[in-house]
Amino acid sequence: MEESELLKSEGFQVYKTVGRGSFGQVFLVQHADIGVVAAKVIQNENFEENEWNVSKILINDTPQTCPFIVRNILAKQFDKFTVILMDFANYGTLLDLINANIDFPLHIIRVMMKQILQGLSYIHSKGIVHRDIKGGNILLHSPLGSGRIILKLADFSEVKFLKQSLKQTQMTQRGTQAFMAPEIIQSQVGDTKVDMWSVGILFNLIITHTYPFDPTNENDIRKFLGNKTYIRPSSIKDDNLWDLLKKMLSFDPINRISAVEALNHPFFTSIQALIEITPEQINFAQSAQISKSNGDLSITQFDINPSFAFPLSSIMNNNYSN
């Protein structure tokens, strides 16, 4: 109540609460000068300055450079709270989609993974390690009338910045343990590869509807990490997908695949991957190309590439509701 009253006093119309956690609350709001955005309201003692520092690093890039991250727009500190205004994503989180237990076809798994990896390769190129990749921190957005879904990396409160002179840095056990890379748990040293481990666990969960361990049992997680054995789930039929997941879930970070390397993996680049692009995805890309030719500056290089097209129908046909 106090948080929403603060927003109203600053001229915002508050529509609803769209997120809540130990950090604070997120509201869907509108302001005459800004439009519709999400407002994250955090108690000052819980505010992580790194969350805003990410914005300073990305400030010179337009949103079209990489649409697969949630961008912070403005931050302001008050007596008790800090308010961060950010992009609003209108279709919930990837966790909502996971909880719907949808068996996605391979071409949808591919595009979901490709969007997330593109977002990661972008922030990694800036020396940013997310450190808390999980379903709840990936938002789904469908631009009005587009018929497409864009996956966006969100919540940069746990980020670590890598210095150019250092390939690895000390990392405390922050984030969610079920998605935490072995090097963080065992030695508290890591780099961008910790995010790749998290993506591997995430897609194992999306595809199989389970983890390769009991996520509620710390001893079972440590046993899995200690055994250093990732057994192929029976539901993973595609050999290229299995090979990519194995490389994401390499227990040795030196051998673990990077985001850029993953995007060039045969799971995305093979003839079979190209054949499996659907007519619907091609139609989205062609429509985007026409819009771009007509002067629509919001169209990105990813909009005109059918391999990045995630049809909204693929989740709505499964009775998904956020």
PDB file of N, CA and C in Angstrom, residues 37-133:
ATOM      1  N   VAL A  37       4.903   1.381 -18.138  1.00  0.00           N
ATOM      2  CA  VAL A  37       6.163   0.749 -17.746  1.00  0.00           C
ATOM      3  C   VAL A  37       5.925  -0.099 -16.498  1.00  0.00           C
ATOM      4  N   ALA A  38       6.937  -0.849 -16.120  1.00  0.00           N
ATOM      5  CA  ALA A  38       6.934  -1.556 -14.840  1.00  0.00           C
ATOM      6  C   ALA A  38       7.739  -0.734 -13.845  1.00  0.00           C
ATOM      7  N   ALA A  39       7.228  -0.612 -12.632  1.00  0.00           N
ATOM      8  CA  ALA A  39       7.917   0.134 -11.576  1.00  0.00           C
ATOM      9  C   ALA A  39       8.280  -0.830 -10.454  1.00  0.00           C
ATOM     10  N   LYS A  40       9.578  -1.018 -10.253  1.00  0.00           N
ATOM     11  CA  LYS A  40      10.066  -1.875  -9.178  1.00  0.00           C
ATOM     12  C   LYS A  40      10.353  -0.999  -7.965  1.00  0.00           C
ATOM     13  N   VAL A  41       9.689  -1.277  -6.856  1.00  0.00           N
ATOM     14  CA  VAL A  41       9.840  -0.475  -5.639  1.00  0.00           C
ATOM     15  C   VAL A  41      10.542  -1.333  -4.586  1.00  0.00           C
ATOM     16  N   ILE A  42      11.722  -0.885  -4.170  1.00  0.00           N
ATOM     17  CA  ILE A  42      12.580  -1.657  -3.279  1.00  0.00           C
ATOM     18  C   ILE A  42      12.893  -0.820  -2.047  1.00  0.00           C
ATOM     19  N   GLN A  43      12.903  -1.435  -0.889  1.00  0.00           N
ATOM     20  CA  GLN A  43      13.373  -0.721   0.290  1.00  0.00           C
ATOM     21  C   GLN A  43      14.845  -0.384   0.102  1.00  0.00           C
ATOM     22  N   ASN A  44      15.231   0.817   0.515  1.00  0.00           N
ATOM     23  CA  ASN A  44      16.582   1.301   0.243  1.00  0.00           C
ATOM     24  C   ASN A  44      17.669   0.344   0.713  1.00  0.00           C
ATOM     25  N   GLU A  45      17.453  -0.311   1.848  1.00  0.00           N
ATOM     26  CA  GLU A  45      18.486  -1.217   2.364  1.00  0.00           C
ATOM     27  C   GLU A  45      18.628  -2.480   1.519  1.00  0.00           C
ATOM     28  N   ASN A  46      17.622  -2.773   0.679  1.00  0.00           N
ATOM     29  CA  ASN A  46      17.675  -3.948  -0.192  1.00  0.00           C
ATOM     30  C   ASN A  46      18.093  -3.610  -1.619  1.00  0.00           C
ATOM     31  N   PHE A  47      18.281  -2.331  -1.900  1.00  0.00           N
ATOM     32  CA  PHE A  47      18.619  -1.909  -3.264  1.00  0.00           C
ATOM     33  C   PHE A  47      20.056  -2.295  -3.600  1.00  0.00           C
ATOM     34  N   GLU A  48      20.226  -3.040  -4.698  1.00  0.00           N
ATOM     35  CA  GLU A  48      21.549  -3.423  -5.186  1.00  0.00           C
ATOM     36  C   GLU A  48      21.961  -2.448  -6.278  1.00  0.00           C
ATOM     37  N   GLU A  49      23.007  -1.676  -6.003  1.00  0.00           N
ATOM     38  CA  GLU A  49      23.420  -0.638  -6.954  1.00  0.00           C
ATOM     39  C   GLU A  49      23.817  -1.222  -8.304  1.00  0.00           C
ATOM     40  N   ASN A  50      24.308  -2.462  -8.300  1.00  0.00           N
ATOM     41  CA  ASN A  50      24.700  -3.093  -9.559  1.00  0.00           C
ATOM     42  C   ASN A  50      23.544  -3.180 -10.543  1.00  0.00           C
ATOM     43  N   GLU A  51      22.323  -3.310 -10.007  1.00  0.00           N
ATOM     44  CA  GLU A  51      21.158  -3.410 -10.885  1.00  0.00           C
ATOM     45  C   GLU A  51      21.037  -2.171 -11.762  1.00  0.00           C
ATOM     46  N   TRP A  52      21.359  -1.021 -11.194  1.00  0.00           N
ATOM     47  CA  TRP A  52      21.320   0.209 -11.979  1.00  0.00           C
ATOM     48  C   TRP A  52      22.606   0.404 -12.777  1.00  0.00           C
ATOM     49  N   ASN A  53      23.729  -0.104 -12.268  1.00  0.00           N
ATOM     50  CA  ASN A  53      25.001   0.041 -12.977  1.00  0.00           C
ATOM     51  C   ASN A  53      24.986  -0.668 -14.321  1.00  0.00           C
ATOM     52  N   VAL A  54      24.190  -1.731 -14.444  1.00  0.00           N
ATOM     53  CA  VAL A  54      24.036  -2.404 -15.737  1.00  0.00           C
ATOM     54  C   VAL A  54      23.525  -1.420 -16.778  1.00  0.00           C
ATOM     55  N   SER A  55      22.575  -0.588 -16.380  1.00  0.00           N
ATOM     56  CA  SER A  55      21.996   0.393 -17.304  1.00  0.00           C
ATOM     57  C   SER A  55      23.052   1.364 -17.810  1.00  0.00           C
ATOM     58  N   LYS A  56      23.989   1.731 -16.954  1.00  0.00           N
ATOM     59  CA  LYS A  56      25.045   2.666 -17.350  1.00  0.00           C
ATOM     60  C   LYS A  56      25.944   2.060 -18.421  1.00  0.00           C
ATOM     61  N   ILE A  57      26.163   0.736 -18.327  1.00  0.00           N
ATOM     62  CA  ILE A  57      27.011   0.060 -19.304  1.00  0.00           C
ATOM     63  C   ILE A  57      26.309  -0.048 -20.660  1.00  0.00           C
ATOM     64  N   LEU A  58      24.990  -0.238 -20.637  1.00  0.00           N
ATOM     65  CA  LEU A  58      24.232  -0.479 -21.873  1.00  0.00           C
ATOM     66  C   LEU A  58      23.624   0.787 -22.460  1.00  0.00           C
ATOM     67  N   ILE A  59      23.868   1.933 -21.822  1.00  0.00           N
ATOM     68  CA  ILE A  59      23.134   3.157 -22.159  1.00  0.00           C
ATOM     69  C   ILE A  59      23.354   3.623 -23.593  1.00  0.00           C
ATOM     70  N   ASN A  60      24.514   3.314 -24.171  1.00  0.00           N
ATOM     71  CA  ASN A  60      24.811   3.805 -25.520  1.00  0.00           C
ATOM     72  C   ASN A  60      24.213   2.935 -26.625  1.00  0.00           C
ATOM     73  N   ASP A  61      23.637   1.796 -26.248  1.00  0.00           N
ATOM     74  CA  ASP A  61      23.023   0.902 -27.229  1.00  0.00           C
ATOM     75  C   ASP A  61      21.512   1.116 -27.264  1.00  0.00           C
ATOM     76  N   THR A  62      20.945   1.121 -28.445  1.00  0.00           N
ATOM     77  CA  THR A  62      19.491   1.260 -28.569  1.00  0.00           C
ATOM     78  C   THR A  62      18.817  -0.049 -28.173  1.00  0.00           C
ATOM     79  N   PRO A  63      17.537  -0.010 -27.805  1.00  0.00           N
ATOM     80  CA  PRO A  63      16.818  -1.257 -27.493  1.00  0.00           C
ATOM     81  C   PRO A  63      16.829  -2.248 -28.648  1.00  0.00           C
ATOM     82  N   GLN A  64      16.957  -1.739 -29.888  1.00  0.00           N
ATOM     83  CA  GLN A  64      16.964  -2.616 -31.054  1.00  0.00           C
ATOM     84  C   GLN A  64      18.250  -3.443 -31.148  1.00  0.00           C
ATOM     85  N   THR A  65      19.313  -2.992 -30.453  1.00  0.00           N
ATOM     86  CA  THR A  65      20.574  -3.732 -30.483  1.00  0.00           C
ATOM     87  C   THR A  65      20.388  -5.138 -29.953  1.00  0.00           C
ATOM     88  N   CYS A  66      19.663  -5.247 -28.858  1.00  0.00           N
ATOM     89  CA  CYS A  66      19.339  -6.561 -28.281  1.00  0.00           C
ATOM     90  C   CYS A  66      18.007  -6.464 -27.560  1.00  0.00           C
ATOM     91  N   PRO A  67      16.936  -6.942 -28.174  1.00  0.00           N
ATOM     92  CA  PRO A  67      15.609  -6.868 -27.542  1.00  0.00           C
ATOM     93  C   PRO A  67      15.385  -7.921 -26.466  1.00  0.00           C
ATOM     94  N   PHE A  68      16.398  -8.766 -26.210  1.00  0.00           N
ATOM     95  CA  PHE A  68      16.200  -9.914 -25.325  1.00  0.00           C
ATOM     96  C   PHE A  68      16.629  -9.648 -23.882  1.00  0.00           C
ATOM     97  N   ILE A  69      16.628  -8.402 -23.473  1.00  0.00           N
ATOM     98  CA  ILE A  69      16.854  -8.037 -22.079  1.00  0.00           C
ATOM     99  C   ILE A  69      15.828  -6.977 -21.679  1.00  0.00           C
ATOM    100  N   VAL A  70      15.494  -6.953 -20.392  1.00  0.00           N
ATOM    101  CA  VAL A  70      14.634  -5.899 -19.859  1.00  0.00           C
ATOM    102  C   VAL A  70      15.525  -4.715 -19.516  1.00  0.00           C
ATOM    103  N   ARG A  71      15.216  -3.568 -20.096  1.00  0.00           N
ATOM    104  CA  ARG A  71      16.052  -2.383 -19.880  1.00  0.00           C
ATOM    105  C   ARG A  71      15.456  -1.493 -18.798  1.00  0.00           C
ATOM    106  N   ASN A  72      16.334  -1.028 -17.925  1.00  0.00           N
ATOM    107  CA  ASN A  72      15.938  -0.035 -16.935  1.00  0.00           C
ATOM    108  C   ASN A  72      15.885   1.331 -17.595  1.00  0.00           C
ATOM    109  N   ILE A  73      14.878   2.111 -17.256  1.00  0.00           N
ATOM    110  CA  ILE A  73      14.659   3.415 -17.882  1.00  0.00           C
ATOM    111  C   ILE A  73      15.102   4.551 -16.975  1.00  0.00           C
ATOM    112  N   LEU A  74      14.779   4.433 -15.700  1.00  0.00           N
ATOM    113  CA  LEU A  74      15.017   5.539 -14.766  1.00  0.00           C
ATOM    114  C   LEU A  74      15.016   4.989 -13.351  1.00  0.00           C
ATOM    115  N   ALA A  75      15.830   5.568 -12.483  1.00  0.00           N
ATOM    116  CA  ALA A  75      15.830   5.189 -11.063  1.00  0.00           C
ATOM    117  C   ALA A  75      15.812   6.451 -10.211  1.00  0.00           C
ATOM    118  N   LYS A  76      15.089   6.385  -9.107  1.00  0.00           N
ATOM    119  CA  LYS A  76      15.023   7.523  -8.193  1.00  0.00           C
ATOM    120  C   LYS A  76      14.902   7.000  -6.766  1.00  0.00           C
ATOM    121  N   GLN A  77      15.688   7.595  -5.883  1.00  0.00           N
ATOM    122  CA  GLN A  77      15.675   7.174  -4.480  1.00  0.00           C
ATOM    123  C   GLN A  77      14.883   8.162  -3.634  1.00  0.00           C
ATOM    124  N   PHE A  78      14.035   7.597  -2.781  1.00  0.00           N
ATOM    125  CA  PHE A  78      13.235   8.396  -1.853  1.00  0.00           C
ATOM    126  C   PHE A  78      13.697   8.093  -0.428  1.00  0.00           C
ATOM    127  N   ASP A  79      13.009   8.638   0.561  1.00  0.00           N
ATOM    128  CA  ASP A  79      13.436   8.467   1.952  1.00  0.00           C
ATOM    129  C   ASP A  79      13.531   6.999   2.353  1.00  0.00           C
ATOM    130  N   LYS A  80      12.553   6.207   1.922  1.00  0.00           N
ATOM    131  CA  LYS A  80      12.475   4.813   2.356  1.00  0.00           C
ATOM    132  C   LYS A  80      12.658   3.819   1.218  1.00  0.00           C
ATOM    133  N   PHE A  81      12.267   4.230  -0.003  1.00  0.00           N
ATOM    134  CA  PHE A  81      12.263   3.303  -1.129  1.00  0.00           C
ATOM    135  C   PHE A  81      13.101   3.834  -2.288  1.00  0.00           C
ATOM    136  N   THR A  82      13.563   2.891  -3.124  1.00  0.00           N
ATOM    137  CA  THR A  82      14.127   3.217  -4.428  1.00  0.00           C
ATOM    138  C   THR A  82      13.167   2.685  -5.486  1.00  0.00           C
ATOM    139  N   VAL A  83      12.880   3.508  -6.485  1.00  0.00           N
ATOM    140  CA  VAL A  83      11.980   3.118  -7.572  1.00  0.00           C
ATOM    141  C   VAL A  83      12.791   2.987  -8.856  1.00  0.00           C
ATOM    142  N   ILE A  84      12.691   1.836  -9.503  1.00  0.00           N
ATOM    143  CA  ILE A  84      13.325   1.620 -10.807  1.00  0.00           C
ATOM    144  C   ILE A  84      12.223   1.415 -11.836  1.00  0.00           C
ATOM    145  N   LEU A  85      12.220   2.256 -12.863  1.00  0.00           N
ATOM    146  CA  LEU A  85      11.279   2.095 -13.970  1.00  0.00           C
ATOM    147  C   LEU A  85      11.948   1.266 -15.052  1.00  0.00           C
ATOM    148  N   MET A  86      11.223   0.292 -15.585  1.00  0.00           N
ATOM    149  CA  MET A  86      11.805  -0.614 -16.568  1.00  0.00           C
ATOM    150  C   MET A  86      10.760  -1.011 -17.603  1.00  0.00           C
ATOM    151  N   ASP A  87      11.255  -1.640 -18.678  1.00  0.00           N
ATOM    152  CA  ASP A  87      10.349  -2.172 -19.694  1.00  0.00           C
ATOM    153  C   ASP A  87       9.308  -3.081 -19.046  1.00  0.00           C
ATOM    154  N   PHE A  88       8.073  -2.978 -19.519  1.00  0.00           N
ATOM    155  CA  PHE A  88       7.034  -3.894 -19.051  1.00  0.00           C
ATOM    156  C   PHE A  88       6.903  -5.051 -20.034  1.00  0.00           C
ATOM    157  N   ALA A  89       6.900  -6.272 -19.506  1.00  0.00           N
ATOM    158  CA  ALA A  89       6.682  -7.468 -20.317  1.00  0.00           C
ATOM    159  C   ALA A  89       5.301  -8.026 -19.971  1.00  0.00           C
ATOM    160  N   ASN A  90       4.487  -8.257 -20.988  1.00  0.00           N
ATOM    161  CA  ASN A  90       3.051  -8.452 -20.763  1.00  0.00           C
ATOM    162  C   ASN A  90       2.560  -9.896 -20.731  1.00  0.00           C
ATOM    163  N   TYR A  91       3.465 -10.884 -20.799  1.00  0.00           N
ATOM    164  CA  TYR A  91       3.008 -12.277 -20.802  1.00  0.00           C
ATOM    165  C   TYR A  91       3.639 -13.126 -19.699  1.00  0.00           C
ATOM    166  N   GLY A  92       3.910 -12.503 -18.565  1.00  0.00           N
ATOM    167  CA  GLY A  92       4.392 -13.271 -17.426  1.00  0.00           C
ATOM    168  C   GLY A  92       5.845 -13.673 -17.559  1.00  0.00           C
ATOM    169  N   THR A  93       6.182 -14.797 -16.932  1.00  0.00           N
ATOM    170  CA  THR A  93       7.568 -15.256 -16.903  1.00  0.00           C
ATOM    171  C   THR A  93       7.701 -16.639 -17.524  1.00  0.00           C
ATOM    172  N   LEU A  94       8.933 -17.000 -17.802  1.00  0.00           N
ATOM    173  CA  LEU A  94       9.190 -18.345 -18.311  1.00  0.00           C
ATOM    174  C   LEU A  94       8.832 -19.396 -17.263  1.00  0.00           C
ATOM    175  N   LEU A  95       8.920 -19.028 -15.989  1.00  0.00           N
ATOM    176  CA  LEU A  95       8.502 -19.950 -14.929  1.00  0.00           C
ATOM    177  C   LEU A  95       7.018 -20.286 -15.053  1.00  0.00           C
ATOM    178  N   ASP A  96       6.194 -19.291 -15.396  1.00  0.00           N
ATOM    179  CA  ASP A  96       4.768 -19.557 -15.622  1.00  0.00           C
ATOM    180  C   ASP A  96       4.585 -20.596 -16.727  1.00  0.00           C
ATOM    181  N   LEU A  97       5.403 -20.461 -17.765  1.00  0.00           N
ATOM    182  CA  LEU A  97       5.325 -21.381 -18.899  1.00  0.00           C
ATOM    183  C   LEU A  97       5.780 -22.782 -18.484  1.00  0.00           C
ATOM    184  N   ILE A  98       6.838 -22.838 -17.678  1.00  0.00           N
ATOM    185  CA  ILE A  98       7.330 -24.124 -17.167  1.00  0.00           C
ATOM    186  C   ILE A  98       6.258 -24.808 -16.327  1.00  0.00           C
ATOM    187  N   ASN A  99       5.601 -24.026 -15.481  1.00  0.00           N
ATOM    188  CA  ASN A  99       4.572 -24.588 -14.598  1.00  0.00           C
ATOM    189  C   ASN A  99       3.343 -25.075 -15.363  1.00  0.00           C
ATOM    190  N   ALA A 100       3.196 -24.611 -16.607  1.00  0.00           N
ATOM    191  CA  ALA A 100       2.078 -25.076 -17.440  1.00  0.00           C
ATOM    192  C   ALA A 100       2.327 -26.467 -18.017  1.00  0.00           C
ATOM    193  N   ASN A 101       3.574 -26.978 -17.841  1.00  0.00           N
ATOM    194  CA  ASN A 101       3.929 -28.346 -18.270  1.00  0.00           C
ATOM    195  C   ASN A 101       3.615 -28.602 -19.742  1.00  0.00           C
ATOM    196  N   ILE A 102       4.002 -27.667 -20.581  1.00  0.00           N
ATOM    197  CA  ILE A 102       3.772 -27.802 -22.021  1.00  0.00           C
ATOM    198  C   ILE A 102       4.918 -28.596 -22.649  1.00  0.00           C
ATOM    199  N   ASP A 103       4.577 -29.569 -23.481  1.00  0.00           N
ATOM    200  CA  ASP A 103       5.590 -30.304 -24.247  1.00  0.00           C
ATOM    201  C   ASP A 103       5.817 -29.564 -25.567  1.00  0.00           C
ATOM    202  N   PHE A 104       6.834 -28.733 -25.598  1.00  0.00           N
ATOM    203  CA  PHE A 104       7.076 -27.909 -26.780  1.00  0.00           C
ATOM    204  C   PHE A 104       7.734 -28.721 -27.886  1.00  0.00           C
ATOM    205  N   PRO A 105       7.353 -28.469 -29.143  1.00  0.00           N
ATOM    206  CA  PRO A 105       8.055 -29.100 -30.263  1.00  0.00           C
ATOM    207  C   PRO A 105       9.477 -28.561 -30.363  1.00  0.00           C
ATOM    208  N   LEU A 106      10.305 -29.293 -31.076  1.00  0.00           N
ATOM    209  CA  LEU A 106      11.734 -28.981 -31.117  1.00  0.00           C
ATOM    210  C   LEU A 106      12.008 -27.581 -31.657  1.00  0.00           C
ATOM    211  N   HIS A 107      11.246 -27.136 -32.664  1.00  0.00           N
ATOM    212  CA  HIS A 107      11.539 -25.826 -33.248  1.00  0.00           C
ATOM    213  C   HIS A 107      11.233 -24.694 -32.269  1.00  0.00           C
ATOM    214  N   ILE A 108      10.304 -24.911 -31.331  1.00  0.00           N
ATOM    215  CA  ILE A 108      10.016 -23.894 -30.321  1.00  0.00           C
ATOM    216  C   ILE A 108      11.086 -23.915 -29.230  1.00  0.00           C
ATOM    217  N   ILE A 109      11.532 -25.110 -28.832  1.00  0.00           N
ATOM    218  CA  ILE A 109      12.668 -25.208 -27.901  1.00  0.00           C
ATOM    219  C   ILE A 109      13.861 -24.456 -28.480  1.00  0.00           C
ATOM    220  N   ARG A 110      14.078 -24.642 -29.772  1.00  0.00           N
ATOM    221  CA  ARG A 110      15.225 -24.012 -30.439  1.00  0.00           C
ATOM    222  C   ARG A 110      15.129 -22.486 -30.394  1.00  0.00           C
ATOM    223  N   VAL A 111      13.970 -21.942 -30.691  1.00  0.00           N
ATOM    224  CA  VAL A 111      13.852 -20.482 -30.730  1.00  0.00           C
ATOM    225  C   VAL A 111      13.895 -19.887 -29.324  1.00  0.00           C
ATOM    226  N   MET A 112      13.329 -20.582 -28.345  1.00  0.00           N
ATOM    227  CA  MET A 112      13.416 -20.108 -26.967  1.00  0.00           C
ATOM    228  C   MET A 112      14.875 -20.042 -26.513  1.00  0.00           C
ATOM    229  N   MET A 113      15.586 -21.109 -26.785  1.00  0.00           N
ATOM    230  CA  MET A 113      16.985 -21.166 -26.386  1.00  0.00           C
ATOM    231  C   MET A 113      17.807 -20.114 -27.130  1.00  0.00           C
ATOM    232  N   LYS A 114      17.496 -19.925 -28.402  1.00  0.00           N
ATOM    233  CA  LYS A 114      18.263 -18.982 -29.213  1.00  0.00           C
ATOM    234  C   LYS A 114      18.084 -17.552 -28.724  1.00  0.00           C
ATOM    235  N   GLN A 115      16.860 -17.183 -28.364  1.00  0.00           N
ATOM    236  CA  GLN A 115      16.621 -15.834 -27.846  1.00  0.00           C
ATOM    237  C   GLN A 115      17.374 -15.607 -26.540  1.00  0.00           C
ATOM    238  N   ILE A 116      17.320 -16.580 -25.636  1.00  0.00           N
ATOM    239  CA  ILE A 116      18.007 -16.436 -24.349  1.00  0.00           C
ATOM    240  C   ILE A 116      19.516 -16.353 -24.554  1.00  0.00           C
ATOM    241  N   LEU A 117      20.051 -17.204 -25.414  1.00  0.00           N
ATOM    242  CA  LEU A 117      21.494 -17.185 -25.675  1.00  0.00           C
ATOM    243  C   LEU A 117      21.931 -15.881 -26.324  1.00  0.00           C
ATOM    244  N   GLN A 118      21.086 -15.311 -27.177  1.00  0.00           N
ATOM    245  CA  GLN A 118      21.422 -14.030 -27.795  1.00  0.00           C
ATOM    246  C   GLN A 118      21.489 -12.940 -26.732  1.00  0.00           C
ATOM    247  N   GLY A 119      20.535 -12.956 -25.797  1.00  0.00           N
ATOM    248  CA  GLY A 119      20.579 -12.002 -24.694  1.00  0.00           C
ATOM    249  C   GLY A 119      21.822 -12.165 -23.849  1.00  0.00           C
ATOM    250  N   LEU A 120      22.180 -13.418 -23.563  1.00  0.00           N
ATOM    251  CA  LEU A 120      23.377 -13.674 -22.761  1.00  0.00           C
ATOM    252  C   LEU A 120      24.650 -13.261 -23.487  1.00  0.00           C
ATOM    253  N   SER A 121      24.743 -13.578 -24.773  1.00  0.00           N
ATOM    254  CA  SER A 121      25.956 -13.214 -25.516  1.00  0.00           C
ATOM    255  C   SER A 121      26.148 -11.704 -25.522  1.00  0.00           C
ATOM    256  N   TYR A 122      25.040 -10.973 -25.529  1.00  0.00           N
ATOM    257  CA  TYR A 122      25.098  -9.505 -25.509  1.00  0.00           C
ATOM    258  C   TYR A 122      25.645  -8.999 -24.183  1.00  0.00           C
ATOM    259  N   ILE A 123      25.072  -9.453 -23.056  1.00  0.00           N
ATOM    260  CA  ILE A 123      25.562  -8.932 -21.772  1.00  0.00           C
ATOM    261  C   ILE A 123      26.961  -9.459 -21.470  1.00  0.00           C
ATOM    262  N   HIS A 124      27.264 -10.690 -21.891  1.00  0.00           N
ATOM    263  CA  HIS A 124      28.609 -11.219 -21.663  1.00  0.00           C
ATOM    264  C   HIS A 124      29.652 -10.410 -22.418  1.00  0.00           C
ATOM    265  N   SER A 125      29.288  -9.932 -23.613  1.00  0.00           N
ATOM    266  CA  SER A 125      30.227  -9.113 -24.394  1.00  0.00           C
ATOM    267  C   SER A 125      30.536  -7.796 -23.701  1.00  0.00           C
ATOM    268  N   LYS A 126      29.667  -7.404 -22.771  1.00  0.00           N
ATOM    269  CA  LYS A 126      29.861  -6.175 -21.997  1.00  0.00           C
ATOM    270  C   LYS A 126      30.540  -6.454 -20.652  1.00  0.00           C
ATOM    271  N   GLY A 127      30.935  -7.706 -20.424  1.00  0.00           N
ATOM    272  CA  GLY A 127      31.575  -8.062 -19.166  1.00  0.00           C
ATOM    273  C   GLY A 127      30.613  -8.242 -18.016  1.00  0.00           C
ATOM    274  N   ILE A 128      29.341  -8.506 -18.326  1.00  0.00           N
ATOM    275  CA  ILE A 128      28.309  -8.658 -17.297  1.00  0.00           C
ATOM    276  C   ILE A 128      27.955 -10.137 -17.149  1.00  0.00           C
ATOM    277  N   VAL A 129      28.048 -10.651 -15.928  1.00  0.00           N
ATOM    278  CA  VAL A 129      27.599 -12.008 -15.608  1.00  0.00           C
ATOM    279  C   VAL A 129      26.294 -11.881 -14.829  1.00  0.00           C
ATOM    280  N   HIS A 130      25.235 -12.516 -15.304  1.00  0.00           N
ATOM    281  CA  HIS A 130      23.921 -12.360 -14.671  1.00  0.00           C
ATOM    282  C   HIS A 130      23.868 -13.005 -13.293  1.00  0.00           C
ATOM    283  N   ARG A 131      24.294 -14.254 -13.202  1.00  0.00           N
ATOM    284  CA  ARG A 131      24.407 -15.023 -11.952  1.00  0.00           C
ATOM    285  C   ARG A 131      23.089 -15.536 -11.373  1.00  0.00           C
ATOM    286  N   ASP A 132      21.959 -15.223 -11.985  1.00  0.00           N
ATOM    287  CA  ASP A 132      20.699 -15.749 -11.442  1.00  0.00           C
ATOM    288  C   ASP A 132      19.721 -16.064 -12.570  1.00  0.00           C
ATOM    289  N   ILE A 133      20.237 -16.771 -13.590  1.00  0.00           N
ATOM    290  CA  ILE A 133      19.379 -17.193 -14.697  1.00  0.00           C
ATOM    291  C   ILE A 133      18.471 -18.323 -14.219  1.00  0.00           C
TER     292      ILE A 133
END
